[in-house]
XYZ file of C-alpha atoms in Angstrom:
684
model
C 287.359 -30.636 86.834
C 286.069 -32.974 84.141
C 287.777 -34.520 81.093
C 286.988 -33.047 77.705
C 284.051 -34.609 75.886
C 283.712 -35.169 72.163
C 281.629 -31.999 71.889
C 284.271 -29.822 73.584
C 286.814 -27.894 71.503
C 290.458 -28.981 71.748
C 292.035 -25.614 70.957
C 290.944 -21.993 71.090
C 293.284 -19.484 69.539
C 296.786 -20.463 70.572
C 295.612 -22.242 73.729
C 295.401 -26.016 74.091
C 292.435 -27.058 76.253
C 293.131 -29.718 78.891
C 289.956 -30.122 80.910
C 286.578 -28.577 81.600
C 286.277 -26.602 84.814
C 282.570 -25.930 84.601
C 279.869 -23.878 82.972
C 277.532 -21.083 83.932
C 274.600 -19.202 82.536
C 276.724 -17.423 79.949
C 279.755 -19.540 79.162
C 281.808 -22.689 79.517
C 285.120 -22.610 81.350
C 288.235 -24.606 80.493
C 291.719 -25.067 81.902
C 294.258 -24.606 79.117
C 297.972 -24.140 78.469
C 300.004 -21.900 76.265
C 302.586 -23.272 73.859
C 305.186 -22.532 76.522
C 303.305 -24.555 79.161
C 301.759 -21.739 81.213
C 298.317 -22.455 82.629
C 295.465 -20.147 81.679
C 291.698 -20.285 82.025
C 289.592 -19.871 78.891
C 285.917 -18.964 78.882
C 283.802 -19.615 75.787
C 280.352 -18.192 75.218
C 277.635 -20.871 75.263
C 276.719 -22.146 71.765
C 273.079 -21.113 72.071
C 274.138 -17.522 72.827
C 276.646 -16.999 70.024
C 274.003 -15.549 67.710
C 272.666 -13.162 70.362
C 274.227 -9.755 69.664
C 273.557 -8.575 73.238
C 275.520 -11.450 74.744
C 278.329 -11.031 72.236
C 278.550 -7.343 73.126
C 278.576 -8.108 76.836
C 281.228 -10.793 76.341
C 283.435 -8.351 74.459
C 282.883 -5.750 77.163
C 284.091 -8.164 79.859
C 287.522 -8.358 78.280
C 287.641 -4.611 77.644
C 286.649 -3.668 81.193
C 289.037 -6.144 82.870
C 291.914 -5.045 80.642
C 291.328 -1.413 81.566
C 291.782 -2.155 85.243
C 294.801 -4.403 84.761
C 295.924 -7.419 86.761
C 297.111 -5.857 90.014
C 293.592 -5.858 91.509
C 292.034 -8.483 89.200
C 292.967 -11.700 87.422
C 294.813 -10.507 84.333
C 293.149 -10.918 80.934
C 295.932 -12.279 78.720
C 294.060 -12.687 75.444
C 290.587 -12.530 73.919
C 288.819 -12.850 70.596
C 285.214 -11.634 70.959
C 284.708 -11.857 67.185
C 285.634 -15.531 66.962
C 283.097 -18.300 66.548
C 282.687 -19.010 69.385
C 283.993 -15.908 71.212
C 286.502 -16.579 74.022
C 288.496 -14.872 76.775
C 291.741 -16.158 78.312
C 292.800 -15.076 81.799
C 295.702 -15.875 84.089
C 295.301 -18.919 86.290
C 295.046 -17.531 89.857
C 294.614 -20.089 92.683
C 292.834 -19.029 95.825
C 289.416 -19.263 97.502
C 286.729 -16.670 97.147
C 285.846 -14.541 100.157
C 282.545 -16.387 100.301
C 284.257 -19.784 100.464
C 286.793 -18.611 103.043
C 284.164 -17.176 105.399
C 281.902 -20.204 105.012
C 284.803 -22.502 105.875
C 286.753 -20.503 108.499
C 284.106 -18.178 109.904
C 284.031 -14.370 110.099
C 287.265 -12.430 109.730
C 289.047 -11.051 112.756
C 289.553 -7.305 112.890
C 293.131 -7.240 111.483
C 292.055 -9.499 108.618
C 288.945 -7.418 108.012
C 291.075 -4.258 107.928
C 293.426 -5.787 105.376
C 290.479 -6.918 103.258
C 288.818 -3.493 103.393
C 292.048 -1.738 102.402
C 292.629 -4.125 99.498
C 289.069 -3.835 98.205
C 289.092 -0.054 98.531
C 292.317 0.080 96.540
C 290.761 -2.188 93.921
C 287.615 -0.073 93.634
C 289.730 3.057 93.438
C 291.585 1.554 90.492
C 288.318 0.507 88.832
C 286.701 3.906 89.340
C 289.943 5.571 88.267
C 289.535 3.862 84.887
C 286.071 5.379 84.545
C 284.235 2.141 85.381
C 281.582 0.994 87.837
C 281.757 -2.716 88.766
C 278.077 -3.197 89.741
C 278.444 -6.800 90.993
C 280.874 -6.687 93.914
C 280.135 -9.612 96.226
C 282.058 -12.269 98.188
C 281.883 -14.778 95.328
C 283.546 -12.190 93.058
C 286.421 -11.484 95.440
C 289.339 -13.852 95.041
C 291.676 -14.087 98.036
C 294.992 -14.442 96.251
C 298.288 -14.868 98.071
C 299.147 -11.181 97.755
C 295.709 -9.778 98.575
C 292.134 -9.647 97.303
C 291.342 -9.578 93.585
C 288.033 -8.222 92.311
C 286.715 -10.303 89.439
C 283.741 -10.634 87.067
C 283.381 -7.527 84.927
C 280.469 -8.986 82.962
C 278.050 -6.194 83.931
C 280.576 -3.410 84.551
C 279.839 -0.124 82.760
C 281.631 3.122 82.030
C 280.490 5.902 84.359
C 279.121 7.919 81.453
C 277.211 5.017 79.868
C 273.637 5.930 79.008
C 272.400 2.379 78.451
C 269.474 1.474 80.677
C 268.264 -2.001 81.540
C 265.014 -3.224 80.087
C 261.767 -3.025 81.995
C 261.845 -5.364 84.979
C 265.492 -6.269 84.381
C 267.911 -6.034 87.276
C 271.611 -6.654 86.686
C 273.615 -7.767 89.675
C 273.101 -9.926 92.751
C 270.108 -8.724 94.754
C 271.546 -9.185 98.231
C 274.623 -7.149 97.236
C 272.866 -4.381 95.337
C 272.596 -0.707 96.116
C 269.126 0.857 96.399
C 269.568 2.537 93.017
C 270.439 -0.826 91.411
C 267.431 -2.536 92.978
C 265.185 0.212 91.582
C 266.815 -0.048 88.116
C 268.056 3.532 88.350
C 271.355 4.812 86.879
C 274.327 3.864 89.037
C 277.729 5.422 89.619
C 280.826 4.635 91.719
C 278.830 5.273 94.910
C 276.787 2.138 94.122
C 279.930 0.028 94.494
C 280.565 1.703 97.859
C 277.123 0.697 99.162
C 277.959 -2.864 98.162
C 281.388 -2.621 99.780
C 279.609 -1.983 103.077
C 277.541 -5.130 102.593
C 280.604 -7.194 101.694
C 282.444 -6.005 104.818
C 279.383 -6.758 106.971
C 279.333 -10.297 105.575
C 283.071 -10.733 106.141
C 282.775 -9.463 109.719
C 279.719 -11.485 110.750
C 279.410 -14.378 108.283
C 275.907 -13.311 107.202
C 274.407 -10.889 104.706
C 272.056 -8.487 106.539
C 269.917 -8.057 103.400
C 269.335 -11.784 102.849
C 265.763 -13.017 102.946
C 263.620 -15.872 101.632
C 262.051 -14.087 98.652
C 263.214 -11.658 96.012
C 260.594 -9.104 97.056
C 261.694 -9.248 100.699
C 265.320 -8.702 99.697
C 264.471 -5.662 97.565
C 262.388 -4.212 100.404
C 265.341 -4.544 102.790
C 267.754 -2.953 100.306
C 265.580 0.093 99.619
C 264.569 0.537 103.291
C 266.585 2.043 106.126
C 269.966 0.424 106.675
C 269.819 -2.561 109.051
C 271.511 -2.684 112.431
C 274.263 -5.289 112.366
C 275.511 -6.832 115.589
C 279.049 -8.112 115.929
C 280.828 -5.451 113.861
C 284.136 -4.160 115.218
C 283.699 -0.637 116.598
C 285.991 0.842 113.979
C 283.890 -0.549 111.127
C 280.445 0.469 112.329
C 280.671 4.104 111.096
C 282.377 3.019 107.858
C 279.667 0.526 106.934
C 276.895 2.891 108.071
C 278.323 5.602 105.817
C 278.522 3.179 102.879
C 274.846 2.359 103.405
C 273.694 5.971 103.172
C 270.747 6.076 100.766
C 272.029 9.330 99.290
C 274.835 8.259 96.930
C 276.466 11.680 97.276
C 276.926 11.149 101.016
C 278.688 7.791 100.739
C 282.455 7.634 101.221
C 284.843 7.143 98.334
C 287.421 4.343 98.248
C 290.010 6.935 99.209
C 288.004 7.865 102.293
C 287.997 4.235 103.423
C 291.720 3.862 102.775
C 292.574 7.020 104.705
C 290.310 6.190 107.627
C 291.610 2.650 108.096
C 295.221 3.243 107.133
C 295.456 6.237 109.496
C 294.712 4.039 112.514
C 297.821 2.687 114.221
C 297.334 -0.937 113.144
C 300.618 -1.411 111.362
C 298.989 -0.933 107.972
C 301.249 0.862 105.598
C 300.577 2.947 102.560
C 302.331 0.980 99.899
C 301.802 -2.599 100.954
C 305.249 -3.284 99.481
C 306.357 -5.358 102.441
C 303.458 -7.766 101.835
C 304.628 -8.681 98.360
C 307.370 -11.145 97.479
C 310.486 -9.282 96.226
C 309.736 -10.128 92.611
C 306.222 -8.676 92.898
C 307.117 -5.329 94.483
C 308.253 -3.839 91.207
C 304.845 -4.537 89.680
C 303.076 -2.024 91.922
C 301.163 0.461 89.774
C 301.890 4.201 89.809
C 300.880 6.119 92.916
C 298.309 8.020 90.889
C 296.224 4.840 90.759
C 296.404 4.031 94.457
C 296.451 7.407 96.216
C 293.041 9.089 96.534
C 292.353 12.597 95.331
C 292.227 14.940 98.318
C 288.651 15.805 99.130
C 286.354 16.140 102.093
C 285.779 12.741 103.649
C 282.234 11.351 103.873
C 283.200 9.332 106.954
C 282.353 10.682 110.400
C 285.187 12.630 112.028
C 287.581 12.234 109.104
C 289.039 14.660 106.631
C 291.542 13.427 104.142
C 293.524 16.664 104.085
C 293.890 16.545 107.874
C 294.775 12.843 107.941
C 297.650 12.094 105.570
C 298.480 8.440 105.053
C 301.566 7.199 106.905
C 304.555 6.726 104.653
C 306.753 4.524 106.780
C 308.307 1.947 104.463
C 308.776 -0.459 107.344
C 305.101 -0.728 108.231
C 303.100 -3.671 106.974
C 299.444 -4.525 106.494
C 297.679 -6.785 108.977
C 298.230 -10.476 108.405
C 295.731 -11.929 105.935
C 294.116 -15.188 106.974
C 294.006 -16.517 103.428
C 297.792 -16.609 103.478
C 297.802 -19.246 106.191
C 297.988 -22.900 105.135
C 294.498 -24.318 104.616
C 294.198 -27.916 105.751
C 292.242 -30.485 103.723
C 292.140 -28.023 100.859
C 291.560 -28.512 97.179
C 291.617 -25.798 94.628
C 289.417 -23.156 93.134
C 290.024 -20.896 90.219
C 288.079 -17.671 89.981
C 288.420 -15.869 86.711
C 288.277 -12.135 86.135
C 285.307 -11.240 83.988
C 283.738 -14.705 84.192
C 280.208 -15.231 85.443
C 280.889 -18.779 86.667
C 283.446 -19.838 89.270
C 284.940 -23.206 88.525
C 286.660 -25.913 90.526
C 289.971 -27.293 89.243
C 292.323 -29.689 90.981
C 294.775 -27.931 93.238
C 296.001 -28.226 96.803
C 295.528 -24.699 98.031
C 291.798 -24.060 98.259
C 288.949 -25.414 100.406
C 286.488 -25.993 97.566
C 285.445 -29.677 97.681
C 286.657 -31.834 94.822
C 284.329 -33.500 92.321
C 284.704 -37.268 92.135
C 283.538 -39.545 89.338
C 281.922 -42.878 90.245
C 284.135 -45.951 90.647
C 281.450 -48.104 89.043
C 278.732 -47.102 86.565
C 276.238 -49.708 85.302
C 273.580 -49.047 82.665
C 270.841 -51.364 83.880
C 268.931 -51.229 80.594
C 271.756 -51.523 78.109
C 270.732 -53.688 75.156
C 266.998 -53.351 75.762
C 266.461 -50.665 73.139
C 267.756 -49.461 69.810
C 269.473 -46.172 69.064
C 266.346 -44.457 67.716
C 264.105 -45.558 70.598
C 263.021 -43.213 73.379
C 262.751 -45.402 76.487
C 261.681 -44.360 79.979
C 263.866 -45.717 82.769
C 264.050 -45.318 86.517
C 265.388 -47.000 89.621
C 262.335 -47.197 91.850
C 263.954 -48.383 95.052
C 267.282 -49.386 96.613
C 267.529 -51.346 99.865
C 270.262 -52.981 101.934
C 269.895 -56.445 103.369
C 269.756 -56.572 107.186
C 273.409 -57.650 107.391
C 274.462 -54.966 104.882
C 276.158 -57.390 102.495
C 273.628 -57.147 99.653
C 272.093 -54.197 97.868
C 268.785 -54.741 96.093
C 267.584 -52.511 93.290
C 264.178 -52.412 91.674
C 264.160 -50.707 88.265
C 261.490 -50.064 85.645
C 261.793 -49.886 81.875
C 259.135 -48.939 79.322
C 259.231 -48.329 75.607
C 256.462 -47.280 73.210
C 257.259 -48.165 69.584
C 254.085 -47.171 67.788
C 251.470 -49.286 66.031
C 253.650 -51.774 64.168
C 255.889 -52.953 67.003
C 254.883 -54.152 70.467
C 255.380 -51.907 73.472
C 257.720 -53.073 76.222
C 257.065 -52.852 79.977
C 259.646 -54.506 82.208
C 260.818 -54.436 85.790
C 263.944 -55.976 87.249
C 264.907 -57.013 90.752
C 268.705 -57.140 90.993
C 270.981 -58.100 93.859
C 274.484 -56.618 94.184
C 277.486 -57.444 96.311
C 278.114 -54.333 98.415
C 281.843 -54.986 98.759
C 282.675 -55.577 95.081
C 279.748 -53.944 93.271
C 279.199 -57.122 91.239
C 275.664 -58.208 90.354
C 274.777 -61.458 92.117
C 271.407 -62.117 90.461
C 268.608 -60.492 88.482
C 264.984 -61.284 87.803
C 262.956 -59.783 84.982
C 259.240 -59.169 85.494
C 256.655 -58.274 82.868
C 254.956 -55.246 84.417
C 252.147 -55.307 81.856
C 250.637 -58.061 83.965
C 251.963 -57.239 87.406
C 253.438 -54.345 89.380
C 256.234 -55.477 91.723
C 257.794 -54.069 94.877
C 260.870 -55.295 96.690
C 261.612 -56.102 100.336
C 263.891 -58.192 102.543
C 262.428 -60.431 105.195
C 263.854 -60.127 108.738
C 266.348 -62.921 107.966
C 267.737 -61.236 104.851
C 265.906 -63.291 102.229
C 265.278 -61.100 99.162
C 261.579 -61.046 98.223
C 259.308 -59.235 95.847
C 255.555 -58.822 95.852
C 253.864 -59.144 92.472
C 250.595 -57.198 92.456
C 248.097 -58.357 89.829
C 244.719 -56.905 88.931
C 242.924 -59.928 90.358
C 241.825 -60.810 93.882
C 245.229 -62.082 95.015
C 248.845 -61.052 94.884
C 251.972 -63.100 95.416
C 255.080 -62.885 97.550
C 257.999 -64.488 95.699
C 261.648 -65.329 96.286
C 263.626 -62.755 94.299
C 266.364 -65.232 93.393
C 264.261 -68.245 92.358
C 260.892 -66.683 91.489
C 259.142 -69.259 93.662
C 255.768 -68.221 95.155
C 256.067 -68.187 98.936
C 252.706 -66.710 99.915
C 249.406 -65.866 98.228
C 247.687 -62.853 99.768
C 244.159 -61.502 99.429
C 244.316 -57.988 97.916
C 241.222 -56.900 99.892
C 239.746 -55.270 96.748
C 242.137 -52.351 96.871
C 245.065 -51.322 94.713
C 248.079 -52.367 96.782
C 250.894 -49.798 96.700
C 253.642 -51.391 98.775
C 254.435 -54.146 101.217
C 256.514 -54.117 104.405
C 257.225 -56.372 107.337
C 256.149 -55.225 110.769
C 258.923 -54.406 113.230
C 258.766 -57.823 114.879
C 258.530 -59.634 111.522
C 255.277 -61.386 112.385
C 253.050 -59.432 110.004
C 253.044 -58.054 106.488
C 251.566 -54.555 106.110
C 250.456 -52.723 102.992
C 248.769 -49.403 102.333
C 246.188 -49.441 99.559
C 244.610 -46.806 97.328
C 241.785 -46.281 99.849
C 244.146 -44.992 102.597
C 243.752 -48.210 104.565
C 246.495 -50.494 105.908
C 245.982 -54.244 105.510
C 247.685 -56.809 107.711
C 248.514 -60.453 106.922
C 250.208 -63.181 108.909
C 253.790 -63.359 107.637
C 254.018 -67.132 108.167
C 250.741 -68.285 106.604
C 249.626 -65.366 104.421
C 246.272 -65.382 106.204
C 244.444 -62.058 106.287
C 244.395 -60.542 109.794
C 242.795 -57.097 109.753
C 242.345 -53.752 107.997
C 243.290 -50.569 109.834
C 242.084 -47.076 109.098
C 244.975 -44.604 109.090
C 242.766 -41.970 110.691
C 242.310 -44.278 113.675
C 245.987 -45.236 114.034
C 248.526 -42.789 112.625
C 251.470 -44.914 113.780
C 250.925 -47.595 111.155
C 252.489 -45.706 108.262
C 255.167 -43.029 108.013
C 258.861 -42.506 108.721
C 259.896 -44.034 112.027
C 262.655 -42.572 114.177
C 265.544 -44.979 114.920
C 264.274 -45.579 118.471
C 260.718 -46.014 117.080
C 259.245 -43.410 119.435
C 258.269 -40.945 116.679
C 256.514 -41.434 113.363
C 256.518 -38.669 110.760
C 253.639 -37.982 108.369
C 254.057 -35.575 105.475
C 251.301 -33.160 104.495
C 252.543 -31.038 101.594
C 255.263 -28.744 102.923
C 254.565 -29.731 106.541
C 255.831 -32.693 108.547
C 253.706 -33.849 111.505
C 255.495 -35.750 114.279
C 253.420 -38.224 116.285
C 254.211 -40.294 119.358
C 254.103 -44.023 118.545
C 253.041 -44.762 122.120
C 250.051 -42.443 122.397
C 249.378 -41.512 118.775
C 249.272 -37.879 119.877
C 250.691 -35.077 117.735
C 254.044 -33.962 119.187
C 254.548 -31.027 116.864
C 255.039 -29.979 113.242
C 257.860 -28.766 111.019
C 257.094 -26.263 108.286
C 259.345 -26.750 105.283
C 259.814 -24.706 102.135
C 256.709 -23.429 100.334
C 257.670 -25.437 97.252
C 257.208 -28.661 99.230
C 259.323 -31.372 100.817
C 260.528 -34.145 98.524
C 262.637 -36.076 100.995
C 263.074 -36.383 104.748
C 265.068 -38.672 107.031
C 266.331 -39.059 110.597
C 269.982 -39.147 111.607
C 271.098 -42.434 113.231
C 270.309 -41.378 116.817
C 267.028 -39.648 115.934
C 267.968 -36.201 117.263
C 267.912 -34.541 113.817
C 265.360 -34.656 111.019
C 266.702 -33.578 107.622
C 264.433 -32.270 104.864
C 264.934 -31.344 101.220
C 262.642 -29.986 98.535
C 262.453 -28.012 95.322
C 264.632 -25.096 96.456
C 268.065 -26.779 96.621
C 268.013 -26.354 100.396
C 268.765 -29.127 102.853
C 267.468 -28.181 106.282
C 268.295 -29.866 109.589
C 265.719 -29.726 112.395
C 265.960 -30.546 116.075
C 263.383 -33.306 116.668
C 262.824 -32.267 120.296
C 262.193 -28.559 119.675
C 261.298 -28.739 115.935
C 263.575 -25.709 115.460
C 265.743 -25.202 112.395
C 269.387 -25.715 113.374
C 271.211 -25.644 110.019
C 270.663 -25.009 106.326
C 272.891 -26.264 103.524
C 272.570 -25.050 99.949
C 274.419 -25.885 96.752
C 272.879 -22.942 94.931
C 275.367 -20.604 93.237
C 274.122 -17.151 94.173
C 274.406 -15.315 90.874
C 271.867 -13.382 88.840
C 272.039 -15.903 85.998
C 271.779 -18.943 88.241
C 268.752 -17.508 90.037
C 266.906 -16.406 86.922
C 268.141 -18.558 84.034
C 269.925 -21.537 85.560
C 268.376 -24.992 85.859
C 266.014 -25.497 88.790
C 267.704 -27.835 91.240
C 265.742 -29.855 93.785
C 266.636 -32.407 96.441
C 265.386 -35.919 95.735
C 267.186 -37.898 98.423
C 268.809 -37.260 101.801
C 270.806 -39.928 103.645
C 272.990 -39.892 106.744
C 276.110 -42.019 106.950
C 275.902 -44.833 109.531
C 277.967 -42.813 112.043
C 275.848 -39.697 111.452
C 278.887 -37.543 110.651
C 278.077 -37.096 106.952
C 274.880 -36.247 105.123
C 274.552 -37.149 101.435
C 272.205 -34.998 99.364
C 271.029 -36.329 96.003
C 270.181 -33.559 93.538
C 267.993 -33.399 90.455
C 271.031 -32.652 88.247
C 272.613 -36.027 89.040
C 275.233 -34.836 91.548
C 275.464 -35.843 95.195
C 276.826 -33.399 97.763
C 278.415 -34.621 100.976
C 278.309 -32.356 104.036
C 279.967 -32.609 107.420
C 277.017 -32.540 109.835
C 279.058 -30.965 112.640
C 280.914 -28.190 110.818
C 278.472 -27.709 107.933
C 281.380 -27.997 105.484
C 280.684 -29.204 101.953
C 283.359 -31.912 101.814
C 282.861 -33.696 98.503
C 280.813 -33.697 95.304
C 280.010 -37.043 93.694
C 279.532 -36.305 90.010
C 276.685 -37.891 88.083
C 274.720 -37.366 84.896
C 271.637 -35.232 84.351
C 269.149 -37.400 86.188
C 267.164 -36.965 89.374
C 268.919 -38.777 92.239
C 266.134 -40.342 94.277
C 268.027 -43.030 96.207
C 271.349 -42.841 98.053
C 272.536 -45.788 100.162
C 275.649 -46.049 102.359
C 277.294 -49.368 103.116
C 277.218 -50.297 106.839
C 280.814 -49.103 107.322
C 280.124 -45.836 105.460
C 282.982 -46.450 103.013
C 280.835 -47.153 99.946
C 277.897 -45.229 98.521
C 275.377 -46.314 95.889
C 272.984 -44.005 94.026
C 270.281 -44.142 91.384
C 267.220 -42.275 90.256
C 265.214 -41.243 87.231
C 267.594 -42.849 84.711
C 268.957 -46.327 84.196
C 272.398 -45.742 85.739
C 273.484 -47.314 89.006
C 276.615 -45.693 90.421
C 278.992 -46.696 93.176
C 281.690 -44.642 94.895
C 284.427 -45.874 97.230
C 284.788 -43.035 99.740
C 288.059 -44.162 101.314
């Protein structure tokens, strides 16, 4: 949840907007209140889409479709004005996690929970189909686990059964991994398409994985249109149900009524009305039996016939206990809105979605260096902690081209910050038109910077006083960086000719030049115990022994490349991130993938029209229990390395986070990247 900005509306219709919950490919989502104080959620079509008649028509259809079904199986649409400028929809505020969030956090559902979920979803689909609609995008993210049972949401691509509209060439509406074969092939779809997807949803809920998931869109489509997969771990009772849902002949798939009769006929304590599951004040809201009770027909499920298997009518029976009705520890809230493409995260105490936290300190490093009409280029090139962890050093660049009449500006700054308070202790400005600097601490914690000139020598200076400490021979190469050796006796630098030069750290005297091909251990990412050095070659990481120089093994990352990699504190895990919004954890002994974290919202719009998110920085906390992932949209995601839980989102601006640094106690985190903003969060 974020405060309203100056560009956000303050009122839509009769609703007063309070905060911004988020935005998706189609709209922006706000938390609002009625004049009487009731909370509602309002979605507004994105400004750039208001003039698109197709999006306006779809937006209007969302409200119409959701209203047809009503609020018993969805989140109730309370108001809408699709003709307004901008168009908006208001829905009831319904707290509760999505099925996707619940399974990711708590694991697969047990059989009684799965039965309750299947019955609730079948009832919901029966109501949707009974209104003459096909949902077409049923998936765990669109199933809200409310207190009184599951709600099916997002009617953005729902269609009447008799609609003749076809998608354009090459256009697929829906989420690929939860599509039916006819959807994947862009063929007309009917209610049976939702039943195929119901089988996939139940398989995910029962096992925690989607059997149609794959690395590429083409591979997913191939799985969907091929023979149904074999899924291990399904309860015996659900295997024939899911297999029947996955029949490639839509006419042979079961109806929602078939599923209800099959599951409700088993002696599990599940009743026909569900009345006992509702609080007393809710029981009267149950819709007429004509909506919930299936038409009698031959069942498509093996060994079942609806006419031979009437539903029990005992008023004392109850549905299986639903796990989402248990208290959820360490929970914060989620709101999922019927008919909305985007799920948003408000502040509540009932849902496991991690909260979004603004920085405790934000410093614009280049404030005052440019005028309003200028177009400067800023970045934080590096961030390093002093050996004792008390000082953070940042090295930032600033450049500004002003045309022919005014001089261009090229500056670099070395700044020192107090880790405890976040206050700047000192800064030094360097004219980068004459020199290119890099920053380092010596083994005793003295802050230094190397000033590389275009001449024969370069200089090592005290970052606080600017005093020249050493003059070093550049060895006729373009020096790229400078580091102390592990024992502090030498200074090492890799040049533009792929050679590593060595100088005496006390005298500055040149010692030797090493060819990287002869000694691979000189440069790379060292493991904490210094037994492994990692070299990156495109999307592959090669691990070498520092003792023998021999190749230990390789790790193949994403095809798009690896942007960042790092070891955990004890060196047993190597984390990688690239241009696919995936953070992958690898076992350094076996080089096998042991976990994958993603912040990607799996929707059609996010995959095809959303901004491309990449991982620019990965950092483990000092105790190794948390991994911080810096993203190209300015946010930082914190994950629990043991459970895989996404615990917190640190909110930033739209800049590429390239550096994330924890304080030694893990209670403070600093971040910076492609912009001029340095941010600090207190995590306790």
